Amino acid sequence: MAKEDFIEDIEINNAGFESFSTSTTAKARGEILRKRYELTLQHKDDLEAQGKGFYGVSFISWFAEEATRSYGDDPQESLNILQSFNSDPNVFILLAHDSILFDVLSLFNNHPDLGINDWTQKGHKSQNSLGIFE
């Protein structure tokens, strides 16, 4: 194989990977890898690499499990959606277990006539912007 052919193959595979990774879910990619692993085991007698060389196949199983975990872009997408909601002046996002809010909002509503629905008048959103939105 010529060097140019090798480089072209890498570029084609890279482009295919980008398309594949954005058009499939992590779960679907994990299922594809799991199927690849199972087929390799099923046909191991047909493969030349056995023993030490075949040990590498176990990594396919690991990558299949790892594919369903969410890292990187997925959390960023969730944050982008939250930021979109937060940009609406009529929405005040409260995250569970955010202890800072205890200083602002009543834990128990001792004055039912006041409630917590007056957060806009009290300026709670502007005073308590979450750091993740900055």
GROMACS .gro file of C-alpha atoms in nm:
model
  134
    1MET     CA    1   0.000   0.000   0.000
    2ALA     CA    2   0.138   0.338  -0.098
    3LYS     CA    3   0.171   0.616   0.158
    4GLU     CA    4  -0.089   0.826  -0.029
    5ASP     CA    5  -0.340   0.540  -0.021
    6PHE     CA    6  -0.281   0.493   0.350
    7ILE     CA    7  -0.339   0.864   0.422
    8GLU     CA    8  -0.651   0.863   0.204
    9ASP     CA    9  -0.789   0.563   0.397
   10ILE     CA   10  -0.731   0.743   0.727
   11GLU     CA   11  -0.912   1.054   0.601
   12ILE     CA   12  -1.207   0.850   0.471
   13ASN     CA   13  -1.235   0.660   0.799
   14ASN     CA   14  -1.210   0.981   1.001
   15ALA     CA   15  -1.491   1.143   0.800
   16GLY     CA   16  -1.701   0.829   0.840
   17PHE     CA   17  -1.640   0.825   1.214
   18GLU     CA   18  -1.755   1.186   1.254
   19SER     CA   19  -2.073   1.115   1.061
   20PHE     CA   20  -2.134   0.788   1.246
   21SER     CA   21  -2.070   0.933   1.592
   22THR     CA   22  -2.310   1.224   1.542
   23SER     CA   23  -2.587   1.022   1.375
   24THR     CA   24  -2.605   0.739   1.630
   25THR     CA   25  -2.665   0.731   2.002
   26ALA     CA   26  -2.407   0.610   2.250
   27LYS     CA   27  -2.630   0.314   2.326
   28ALA     CA   28  -2.652   0.217   1.957
   29ARG     CA   29  -2.274   0.242   1.916
   30GLY     CA   30  -2.229   0.023   2.224
   31GLU     CA   31  -2.468  -0.236   2.080
   32ILE     CA   32  -2.276  -0.242   1.752
   33LEU     CA   33  -1.948  -0.296   1.934
   34ARG     CA   34  -2.103  -0.566   2.154
   35LYS     CA   35  -2.228  -0.746   1.840
   36ARG     CA   36  -1.879  -0.717   1.687
   37TYR     CA   37  -1.731  -0.869   2.002
   38GLU     CA   38  -1.982  -1.156   2.004
   39LEU     CA   39  -1.926  -1.231   1.634
   40THR     CA   40  -1.549  -1.234   1.688
   41LEU     CA   41  -1.586  -1.487   1.970
   42GLN     CA   42  -1.829  -1.694   1.767
   43HIS     CA   43  -1.584  -1.717   1.475
   44LYS     CA   44  -1.257  -1.725   1.667
   45ASP     CA   45  -1.155  -2.053   1.503
   46ASP     CA   46  -1.171  -1.880   1.164
   47LEU     CA   47  -0.930  -1.607   1.273
   48GLU     CA   48  -0.555  -1.632   1.241
   49ALA     CA   49  -0.482  -1.440   1.560
   50GLN     CA   50  -0.536  -1.662   1.861
   51GLY     CA   51  -0.380  -1.665   2.204
   52LYS     CA   52  -0.184  -1.352   2.278
   53GLY     CA   53  -0.304  -1.175   1.963
   54PHE     CA   54  -0.662  -1.268   2.035
   55TYR     CA   55  -0.634  -1.105   2.380
   56GLY     CA   56  -0.693  -0.770   2.211
   57VAL     CA   57  -1.049  -0.873   2.129
   58SER     CA   58  -1.136  -0.834   2.497
   59PHE     CA   59  -1.088  -0.461   2.451
   60ILE     CA   60  -1.383  -0.456   2.211
   61SER     CA   61  -1.601  -0.568   2.501
   62TRP     CA   62  -1.460  -0.291   2.719
   63PHE     CA   63  -1.523  -0.028   2.450
   64ALA     CA   64  -1.877  -0.160   2.401
   65GLU     CA   65  -1.948  -0.100   2.770
   66GLU     CA   66  -1.769   0.235   2.768
   67ALA     CA   67  -1.969   0.354   2.465
   68THR     CA   68  -2.287   0.380   2.670
   69ARG     CA   69  -2.126   0.611   2.923
   70SER     CA   70  -2.171   0.980   2.869
   71TYR     CA   71  -1.867   1.205   2.856
   72GLY     CA   72  -1.786   1.533   2.689
   73ASP     CA   73  -2.046   1.669   2.450
   74ASP     CA   74  -2.359   1.518   2.604
   75PRO     CA   75  -2.331   1.708   2.937
   76GLN     CA   76  -2.255   2.023   2.739
   77GLU     CA   77  -2.575   1.974   2.539
   78SER     CA   78  -2.775   1.952   2.863
   79LEU     CA   79  -2.609   2.267   2.989
   80ASN     CA   80  -2.693   2.447   2.663
   81ILE     CA   81  -3.059   2.351   2.705
   82LEU     CA   82  -3.060   2.476   3.065
   83GLN     CA   83  -2.899   2.802   2.953
   84SER     CA   84  -3.170   2.841   2.691
   85PHE     CA   85  -3.441   2.802   2.955
   86ASN     CA   86  -3.256   3.032   3.193
   87SER     CA   87  -3.245   3.309   2.931
   88ASP     CA   88  -3.625   3.340   2.959
   89PRO     CA   89  -3.703   3.612   3.218
   90ASN     CA   90  -4.010   3.416   3.331
   91VAL     CA   91  -3.810   3.106   3.424
   92PHE     CA   92  -3.608   3.066   3.744
   93ILE     CA   93  -3.407   2.744   3.740
   94LEU     CA   94  -3.347   2.580   4.076
   95LEU     CA   95  -3.120   2.281   4.097
   96ALA     CA   96  -3.186   2.021   4.363
   97HIS     CA   97  -2.946   2.024   4.656
   98ASP     CA   98  -2.827   2.381   4.587
   99SER     CA   99  -2.767   2.497   4.945
  100ILE     CA  100  -2.719   2.861   4.841
  101LEU     CA  101  -3.091   2.887   4.776
  102PHE     CA  102  -3.169   2.829   5.145
  103ASP     CA  103  -3.034   3.180   5.206
  104VAL     CA  104  -3.284   3.322   4.959
  105LEU     CA  105  -3.594   3.103   4.955
  106SER     CA  106  -3.781   2.982   5.258
  107LEU     CA  107  -3.743   2.613   5.328
  108PHE     CA  108  -4.091   2.614   5.477
  109ASN     CA  109  -4.356   2.857   5.368
  110ASN     CA  110  -4.438   3.031   5.697
  111HIS     CA  111  -4.636   3.297   5.512
  112PRO     CA  112  -4.866   3.122   5.262
  113ASP     CA  113  -4.997   3.457   5.143
  114LEU     CA  114  -4.648   3.544   5.018
  115GLY     CA  115  -4.539   3.213   4.867
  116ILE     CA  116  -4.234   3.178   4.648
  117ASN     CA  117  -4.403   3.280   4.325
  118ASP     CA  118  -4.300   3.641   4.377
  119TRP     CA  119  -3.938   3.560   4.289
  120THR     CA  120  -3.939   3.807   4.000
  121GLN     CA  121  -4.050   4.098   4.219
  122LYS     CA  122  -3.788   4.008   4.480
  123GLY     CA  123  -3.513   3.977   4.217
  124HIS     CA  124  -3.413   3.624   4.316
  125LYS     CA  125  -3.307   3.531   3.964
  126SER     CA  126  -3.072   3.825   3.918
  127GLN     CA  127  -2.927   3.785   4.269
  128ASN     CA  128  -2.880   3.409   4.247
  129SER     CA  129  -2.761   3.331   3.900
  130LEU     CA  130  -2.608   2.986   3.894
  131GLY     CA  131  -2.236   2.981   3.823
  132ILE     CA  132  -2.286   2.727   3.545
  133PHE     CA  133  -2.469   2.991   3.340
  134GLU     CA  134  -2.186   3.243   3.346
   0.00000   0.00000   0.00000
